[in-house]
Amino acid sequence: MNGVLLSALPLAPILTPLGLGLLLLLPMRRGWRVSLALASALLTLVFALLLMNATLGSVLVSELGGWKAPFGIVMAADRLGSFMSTLAAVCGVFTVWLMAAQPDPVRERHHSFALTSFLFAGVQLSFLTGDLFNLFVAFEVMLVASYALTVLGSTREQLREGFRYIVMNLSASALLVVACGLTYGTLGTLNFAHLAQRSAALGPNTTVTAVGVLLLIVFAAKGALFPLGFWLPGTYPAVPPATGAFFAAVLTKVGLYALIRVFTTVFNQDPELPNTLLLMLGAVTMLYGALGAVSQREWRRILSFTVVGSVGYLAFGLGLNSPDALRASLAYLAVSVVVTLAMFLIAAVAERASGTRLVRARGFIEFLPLLAACFLLCALTVAGLPPSAGFVAKFDLVRAGLEGGTTLAYVATASALLSSLITLYALLRVWSGFFWGRHPVSEPVRRVRWPERLPAYLASALVAALALFAGPLLGYARGTADELGSNGHYILGVLGDQPLNLPDRPKGDEVQEPEDGP
């Protein structure tokens, strides 16, 4: 691939869903709309995979308008950004597939396919942008699309939960704008690489630490860390199953990605306070998620609390601030995204087959034996039991916690172990309640077509594949953690090795007066 194509590659996963999303606004038949949406999701995945391959050992930068960083807007893809881009693109394909398999004339008439494409574009922009203000823009693109998808349908539950979701995220976005202003006022730049350079030159500084903590609060709200994640367990079950699967698998991980980016690449000179906060929030969030899962009786409400718990594990690993913990967190991140996707797709089939959102239906192993096996595999993965990929990632996290050597690290590790046991109990209770036993003759079993079931089975196969290929996954995570451990690689890739020279301000005398004609 030549240099021009490589420099444009970070833009491709963003522009593809954005451009094809605009086309989806045009009036057309459903078959054309579905084909276009699927093509958009698949093309985004292809570009993300190309990007992941191209960023092994290098940082790809797209300079918009030819303006170099830090003076212009740049998209910067390193191993972390392209990794997240690929995970989101995989989830995007499954989401569109399920939307295509479950026709919803009302929502489709109000452009649900186009809104989903805009959501994908915002998520990709979040992972590939190279500066803080454009991260805010990416959040807004992503959230505006998600607001519309949340309330599309206008049921009472959607409006109630959507209101909380919108208010919470608008408040976090307002704080992010304030944080951007304070960051620019303190360091004179918003480009990630330039921020890293300037904050390192400044050394440990109270103002920079305060800005970092403010950003931590914003991203903790976006990532649904306790107590800022109260909106999540009600919002995700209120949206249609396909949309809910993407929300659950990806949206909270955008906040966690931002935390990783800011506290490894940008502000890493004074990590004590942010790490302490992350460990505390992570420990409480893990327990909150596990106990919340036990307390619920509906499929997607239970699974939403497991999403909250998974966010706690990621905060716990990031707060430990060691290379091994970061590697384990990145591996767990991939496992968490894929298994959450699979669980929500399984829940979609289960709810459709039983005609209820409750897990107390009994006896469905007779009608859906493969689905029962898939759920059991995913439950073991979420709980972190062998031989699942969840065990590999959680074992590394717990080991890193025990090596942390502080009281808080030990408390957080104990919280991680206890939360895993409670989560296992909650999910096995779902399995025994829905699949085990004899199905009551009086309750009908609805037929679920293969195109609706297949995404759940294939996503579960991906969960199994993560266990089979745990070695390569940990190897990739180790390489990414090593790259994040020293931000020099990212800074060099974005800013180059030449000294920064501010372009001269236009003086106005460059404009030549037209010569008088003969």
Short mmCIF file of C-alpha atoms in Angstrom, two decimals, residues 138-464:
data_model
loop_
_atom_site.label_atom_id
_atom_site.label_comp_id
_atom_site.label_asym_id
_atom_site.label_seq_id
_atom_site.Cartn_x
_atom_site.Cartn_y
_atom_site.Cartn_z
CA ALA A 138 -16.91 12.47 18.24
CA PHE A 139 -18.84 11.95 21.47
CA GLU A 140 -21.51 14.36 20.28
CA VAL A 141 -21.87 12.69 16.86
CA MET A 142 -22.12 9.33 18.58
CA LEU A 143 -24.48 10.51 21.30
CA VAL A 144 -26.85 12.49 19.08
CA ALA A 145 -27.37 9.34 17.00
CA SER A 146 -27.75 7.25 20.16
CA TYR A 147 -30.28 9.75 21.65
CA ALA A 148 -32.44 9.40 18.54
CA LEU A 149 -32.15 5.60 18.54
CA THR A 150 -32.99 5.49 22.26
CA VAL A 151 -36.30 7.35 21.95
CA LEU A 152 -37.26 6.09 18.47
CA GLY A 153 -40.51 4.22 19.03
CA SER A 154 -41.69 6.58 21.77
CA THR A 155 -42.76 3.98 24.30
CA ARG A 156 -43.18 5.23 27.86
CA GLU A 157 -40.17 3.19 29.02
CA GLN A 158 -38.00 4.57 26.21
CA LEU A 159 -38.93 8.17 26.96
CA ARG A 160 -38.34 7.74 30.71
CA GLU A 161 -35.00 5.97 30.39
CA GLY A 162 -33.97 8.07 27.38
CA PHE A 163 -34.50 11.25 29.40
CA ARG A 164 -32.07 10.07 32.11
CA TYR A 165 -29.57 8.91 29.50
CA ILE A 166 -29.69 12.21 27.62
CA VAL A 167 -29.50 14.42 30.74
CA MET A 168 -26.55 12.44 32.12
CA ASN A 169 -24.62 12.51 28.87
CA LEU A 170 -25.34 16.18 28.18
CA SER A 171 -24.03 17.02 31.66
CA ALA A 172 -20.88 14.98 31.03
CA SER A 173 -20.42 16.68 27.64
CA ALA A 174 -20.73 20.12 29.25
CA LEU A 175 -18.01 19.14 31.74
CA LEU A 176 -15.87 17.89 28.85
CA VAL A 177 -16.09 21.31 27.16
CA VAL A 178 -14.98 22.94 30.42
CA ALA A 179 -12.10 20.43 30.66
CA CYS A 180 -11.06 21.20 27.07
CA GLY A 181 -11.00 24.93 27.87
CA LEU A 182 -8.95 24.41 31.04
CA THR A 183 -6.55 22.12 29.19
CA TYR A 184 -6.02 24.64 26.42
CA GLY A 185 -5.64 27.47 28.91
CA THR A 186 -3.03 25.52 30.86
CA LEU A 187 -1.01 23.86 28.10
CA GLY A 188 -1.88 25.87 24.97
CA THR A 189 -2.80 22.86 22.84
CA LEU A 190 -5.38 20.07 22.55
CA ASN A 191 -3.48 17.65 20.33
CA PHE A 192 -2.81 14.45 22.31
CA ALA A 193 0.83 14.14 21.28
CA HIS A 194 1.55 17.83 21.87
CA LEU A 195 -0.26 17.68 25.22
CA ALA A 196 1.93 14.74 26.22
CA GLN A 197 5.05 16.70 25.24
CA ARG A 198 4.05 19.87 27.08
CA SER A 199 2.76 18.20 30.23
CA ALA A 200 5.98 16.14 30.44
CA ALA A 201 8.02 19.34 30.12
CA LEU A 202 5.95 20.92 32.89
CA GLY A 203 6.41 17.92 35.21
CA PRO A 204 4.06 17.11 38.12
CA ASN A 205 1.73 20.10 38.28
CA THR A 206 -1.34 20.68 40.42
CA THR A 207 -3.37 22.35 37.65
CA VAL A 208 -2.65 19.57 35.15
CA THR A 209 -3.56 16.94 37.77
CA ALA A 210 -6.84 18.77 38.45
CA VAL A 211 -7.63 18.83 34.74
CA GLY A 212 -6.83 15.11 34.59
CA VAL A 213 -9.23 14.37 37.44
CA LEU A 214 -11.95 16.42 35.73
CA LEU A 215 -11.44 14.35 32.57
CA LEU A 216 -11.56 11.20 34.68
CA ILE A 217 -15.00 12.21 36.02
CA VAL A 218 -16.26 12.91 32.49
CA PHE A 219 -15.04 9.62 31.06
CA ALA A 220 -16.20 7.71 34.15
CA ALA A 221 -19.71 9.04 33.45
CA LYS A 222 -19.46 8.04 29.79
CA GLY A 223 -18.10 4.63 30.80
CA ALA A 224 -20.80 4.10 33.47
CA LEU A 225 -18.48 3.73 36.49
CA PHE A 226 -20.29 3.78 39.85
CA PRO A 227 -22.04 6.03 40.89
CA LEU A 228 -22.19 7.76 37.50
CA GLY A 229 -23.52 4.72 35.65
CA PHE A 230 -27.01 4.69 37.18
CA TRP A 231 -28.55 5.39 33.77
CA LEU A 232 -27.21 2.27 32.05
CA PRO A 233 -29.24 -0.69 33.45
CA GLY A 234 -32.51 1.01 32.53
CA THR A 235 -31.52 2.44 29.16
CA TYR A 236 -30.10 -0.55 27.31
CA PRO A 237 -33.10 -2.88 27.83
CA ALA A 238 -35.44 -0.10 26.64
CA VAL A 239 -34.06 0.03 23.08
CA PRO A 240 -34.58 -2.65 20.39
CA PRO A 241 -32.39 -5.77 20.77
CA ALA A 242 -29.99 -5.03 17.89
CA THR A 243 -29.37 -1.45 18.99
CA GLY A 244 -29.08 -2.55 22.62
CA ALA A 245 -26.43 -5.13 21.68
CA PHE A 246 -24.23 -2.44 20.09
CA PHE A 247 -24.82 0.01 22.95
CA ALA A 248 -23.89 -2.61 25.55
CA ALA A 249 -20.84 -3.98 23.73
CA VAL A 250 -19.27 -0.72 22.55
CA LEU A 251 -20.60 2.55 23.98
CA THR A 252 -19.36 2.15 27.56
CA LYS A 253 -15.99 1.01 26.17
CA VAL A 254 -15.58 4.36 24.42
CA GLY A 255 -15.36 6.02 27.85
CA LEU A 256 -12.85 3.40 28.99
CA TYR A 257 -10.82 3.90 25.81
CA ALA A 258 -10.69 7.63 26.57
CA LEU A 259 -9.45 6.89 30.10
CA ILE A 260 -6.71 4.62 28.74
CA ARG A 261 -5.70 7.20 26.11
CA VAL A 262 -5.60 10.14 28.51
CA PHE A 263 -3.83 8.42 31.40
CA THR A 264 -1.26 6.46 29.37
CA THR A 265 -0.52 8.63 26.33
CA VAL A 266 -1.27 12.16 27.53
CA PHE A 267 -1.14 12.80 31.30
CA ASN A 268 1.17 10.17 32.77
CA GLN A 269 3.61 12.29 34.77
CA ASP A 270 1.62 12.35 38.04
CA PRO A 271 -0.45 9.15 38.14
CA GLU A 272 -1.00 8.65 41.88
CA LEU A 273 -4.32 10.46 42.37
CA PRO A 274 -6.02 9.26 39.13
CA ASN A 275 -4.92 5.69 39.77
CA THR A 276 -6.21 5.75 43.33
CA LEU A 277 -9.58 7.04 42.12
CA LEU A 278 -9.74 4.42 39.37
CA LEU A 279 -8.99 1.61 41.82
CA MET A 280 -11.68 2.82 44.23
CA LEU A 281 -14.28 3.33 41.50
CA GLY A 282 -13.36 0.00 39.89
CA ALA A 283 -13.69 -1.94 43.17
CA VAL A 284 -17.13 -0.50 43.94
CA THR A 285 -18.36 -0.79 40.33
CA MET A 286 -17.48 -4.50 40.13
CA LEU A 287 -19.53 -5.26 43.25
CA TYR A 288 -22.38 -2.97 42.19
CA GLY A 289 -22.62 -4.70 38.81
CA ALA A 290 -22.57 -8.20 40.29
CA LEU A 291 -25.14 -7.47 43.03
CA GLY A 292 -27.33 -5.64 40.53
CA ALA A 293 -27.32 -8.69 38.23
CA VAL A 294 -28.54 -10.91 41.09
CA SER A 295 -31.37 -8.50 41.92
CA GLN A 296 -32.96 -8.46 38.44
CA ARG A 297 -35.45 -10.82 36.76
CA GLU A 298 -35.36 -9.65 33.14
CA TRP A 299 -32.87 -10.82 30.50
CA ARG A 300 -31.36 -7.57 29.37
CA ARG A 301 -31.52 -5.88 32.78
CA ILE A 302 -29.39 -8.68 34.22
CA LEU A 303 -26.97 -8.43 31.31
CA SER A 304 -26.81 -4.63 31.63
CA PHE A 305 -25.53 -5.01 35.18
CA THR A 306 -22.85 -7.42 33.94
CA VAL A 307 -21.80 -4.65 31.53
CA VAL A 308 -21.42 -2.33 34.54
CA GLY A 309 -19.32 -4.98 36.28
CA SER A 310 -17.05 -5.39 33.23
CA VAL A 311 -16.39 -1.64 33.23
CA GLY A 312 -15.29 -1.97 36.86
CA TYR A 313 -12.73 -4.65 35.93
CA LEU A 314 -11.26 -2.38 33.27
CA ALA A 315 -10.98 0.55 35.68
CA PHE A 316 -9.37 -1.80 38.22
CA GLY A 317 -6.73 -2.91 35.70
CA LEU A 318 -6.02 0.64 34.55
CA GLY A 319 -5.73 1.87 38.15
CA LEU A 320 -3.07 -0.73 38.96
CA ASN A 321 -0.77 1.17 36.59
CA SER A 322 1.62 -1.65 35.71
CA PRO A 323 2.54 -3.11 32.29
CA ASP A 324 1.09 -6.53 33.23
CA ALA A 325 -2.17 -4.98 34.44
CA LEU A 326 -2.48 -2.87 31.29
CA ARG A 327 -1.88 -5.94 29.11
CA ALA A 328 -4.52 -7.88 31.06
CA SER A 329 -6.96 -4.96 30.80
CA LEU A 330 -6.58 -4.76 27.02
CA ALA A 331 -7.13 -8.52 26.66
CA TYR A 332 -10.15 -8.31 28.97
CA LEU A 333 -11.46 -5.36 26.94
CA ALA A 334 -11.59 -7.49 23.78
CA VAL A 335 -13.20 -10.41 25.63
CA SER A 336 -15.74 -8.12 27.29
CA VAL A 337 -16.81 -6.49 24.00
CA VAL A 338 -17.32 -9.81 22.19
CA VAL A 339 -19.00 -11.69 25.04
CA THR A 340 -21.35 -8.78 25.78
CA LEU A 341 -22.36 -8.68 22.13
CA ALA A 342 -22.99 -12.44 22.18
CA MET A 343 -25.01 -12.32 25.40
CA PHE A 344 -27.31 -9.56 24.15
CA LEU A 345 -27.84 -11.40 20.86
CA ILE A 346 -28.69 -14.57 22.82
CA ALA A 347 -31.11 -12.55 24.96
CA ALA A 348 -32.77 -11.25 21.78
CA VAL A 349 -33.47 -14.81 20.62
CA ALA A 350 -34.61 -15.94 24.07
CA GLU A 351 -37.03 -13.02 24.47
CA ARG A 352 -38.46 -13.60 21.00
CA ALA A 353 -38.91 -17.35 21.57
CA SER A 354 -40.60 -16.98 24.94
CA GLY A 355 -42.47 -13.78 24.17
CA THR A 356 -41.42 -12.29 27.50
CA ARG A 357 -38.48 -10.36 28.88
CA LEU A 358 -38.51 -12.44 32.07
CA VAL A 359 -35.96 -15.22 32.54
CA ARG A 360 -38.43 -17.47 34.40
CA ALA A 361 -39.80 -19.31 31.37
CA ARG A 362 -38.29 -22.84 31.96
CA GLY A 363 -37.60 -25.76 29.67
CA PHE A 364 -36.24 -23.98 26.61
CA ILE A 365 -33.24 -26.32 26.34
CA GLU A 366 -35.63 -28.72 24.59
CA PHE A 367 -36.39 -26.18 21.84
CA LEU A 368 -33.11 -24.22 21.71
CA PRO A 369 -30.30 -26.60 22.81
CA LEU A 370 -27.58 -24.76 20.86
CA LEU A 371 -28.64 -21.45 22.38
CA ALA A 372 -28.43 -23.03 25.86
CA ALA A 373 -24.86 -24.18 25.13
CA CYS A 374 -23.91 -20.73 23.80
CA PHE A 375 -25.31 -19.04 26.91
CA LEU A 376 -23.41 -21.43 29.20
CA LEU A 377 -20.14 -20.71 27.36
CA CYS A 378 -20.73 -16.95 27.58
CA ALA A 379 -21.70 -17.18 31.28
CA LEU A 380 -18.42 -18.95 32.06
CA THR A 381 -16.56 -16.29 30.07
CA VAL A 382 -18.25 -13.38 31.86
CA ALA A 383 -17.59 -14.98 35.25
CA GLY A 384 -13.99 -15.74 34.27
CA LEU A 385 -13.93 -19.52 34.74
CA PRO A 386 -11.63 -21.91 32.82
CA PRO A 387 -11.32 -22.78 29.98
CA SER A 388 -12.86 -19.53 28.75
CA ALA A 389 -11.03 -16.45 27.46
CA GLY A 390 -12.49 -14.55 30.41
CA PHE A 391 -10.46 -16.75 32.76
CA VAL A 392 -7.21 -15.95 30.96
CA ALA A 393 -7.82 -12.20 31.13
CA LYS A 394 -9.16 -12.16 34.70
CA PHE A 395 -6.37 -14.40 35.98
CA ASP A 396 -3.83 -11.88 34.69
CA LEU A 397 -5.80 -9.01 36.24
CA VAL A 398 -5.98 -10.70 39.64
CA ARG A 399 -2.29 -11.60 39.54
CA ALA A 400 -1.42 -7.99 38.71
CA GLY A 401 -3.64 -6.87 41.59
CA LEU A 402 -1.86 -9.15 44.06
CA GLU A 403 1.47 -7.81 42.81
CA GLY A 404 0.19 -4.26 43.37
CA GLY A 405 1.46 -4.31 46.93
CA THR A 406 -0.95 -1.72 48.38
CA THR A 407 -3.96 -2.18 50.65
CA LEU A 408 -6.26 -0.62 48.05
CA ALA A 409 -4.97 -3.00 45.35
CA TYR A 410 -5.67 -5.99 47.63
CA VAL A 411 -9.16 -4.70 48.42
CA ALA A 412 -9.88 -4.20 44.70
CA THR A 413 -8.55 -7.69 43.94
CA ALA A 414 -10.82 -9.19 46.60
CA SER A 415 -13.71 -7.24 45.08
CA ALA A 416 -12.85 -8.68 41.64
CA LEU A 417 -12.88 -12.27 42.95
CA LEU A 418 -16.09 -11.83 44.94
CA SER A 419 -17.82 -10.11 42.00
CA SER A 420 -16.91 -13.00 39.71
CA LEU A 421 -18.53 -15.50 42.07
CA ILE A 422 -21.69 -13.42 42.42
CA THR A 423 -21.89 -12.89 38.64
CA LEU A 424 -21.49 -16.64 38.08
CA TYR A 425 -24.37 -17.29 40.50
CA ALA A 426 -26.57 -14.70 38.75
CA LEU A 427 -25.93 -16.11 35.27
CA LEU A 428 -26.29 -19.77 36.28
CA ARG A 429 -29.60 -18.82 37.84
CA VAL A 430 -30.68 -17.40 34.48
CA TRP A 431 -29.57 -20.58 32.72
CA SER A 432 -31.41 -22.86 35.13
CA GLY A 433 -34.46 -20.61 35.16
CA PHE A 434 -34.88 -20.30 31.40
CA PHE A 435 -33.35 -23.41 29.86
CA TRP A 436 -33.55 -26.13 32.52
CA GLY A 437 -36.61 -28.10 33.61
CA ARG A 438 -39.86 -28.98 31.82
CA HIS A 439 -41.58 -26.34 29.74
CA PRO A 440 -45.21 -25.68 30.78
CA VAL A 441 -47.58 -26.99 28.09
CA SER A 442 -49.83 -23.98 28.56
CA GLU A 443 -47.14 -21.50 27.45
CA PRO A 444 -46.50 -21.32 23.69
CA VAL A 445 -43.02 -21.34 22.15
CA ARG A 446 -42.64 -18.84 19.34
CA ARG A 447 -40.65 -19.80 16.27
CA VAL A 448 -37.41 -17.85 15.78
CA ARG A 449 -36.10 -17.96 12.23
CA TRP A 450 -32.49 -18.97 11.49
CA PRO A 451 -31.44 -15.50 10.25
CA GLU A 452 -32.39 -14.19 13.71
CA ARG A 453 -30.61 -16.98 15.59
CA LEU A 454 -27.44 -17.13 13.52
CA PRO A 455 -25.88 -13.85 14.80
CA ALA A 456 -26.10 -15.19 18.38
CA TYR A 457 -24.43 -18.46 17.40
CA LEU A 458 -21.66 -16.80 15.40
CA ALA A 459 -20.96 -14.23 18.11
CA SER A 460 -20.70 -17.13 20.60
CA ALA A 461 -18.30 -18.84 18.20
CA LEU A 462 -16.16 -15.70 18.35
CA VAL A 463 -16.18 -15.99 22.16
CA ALA A 464 -14.95 -19.58 21.83
#
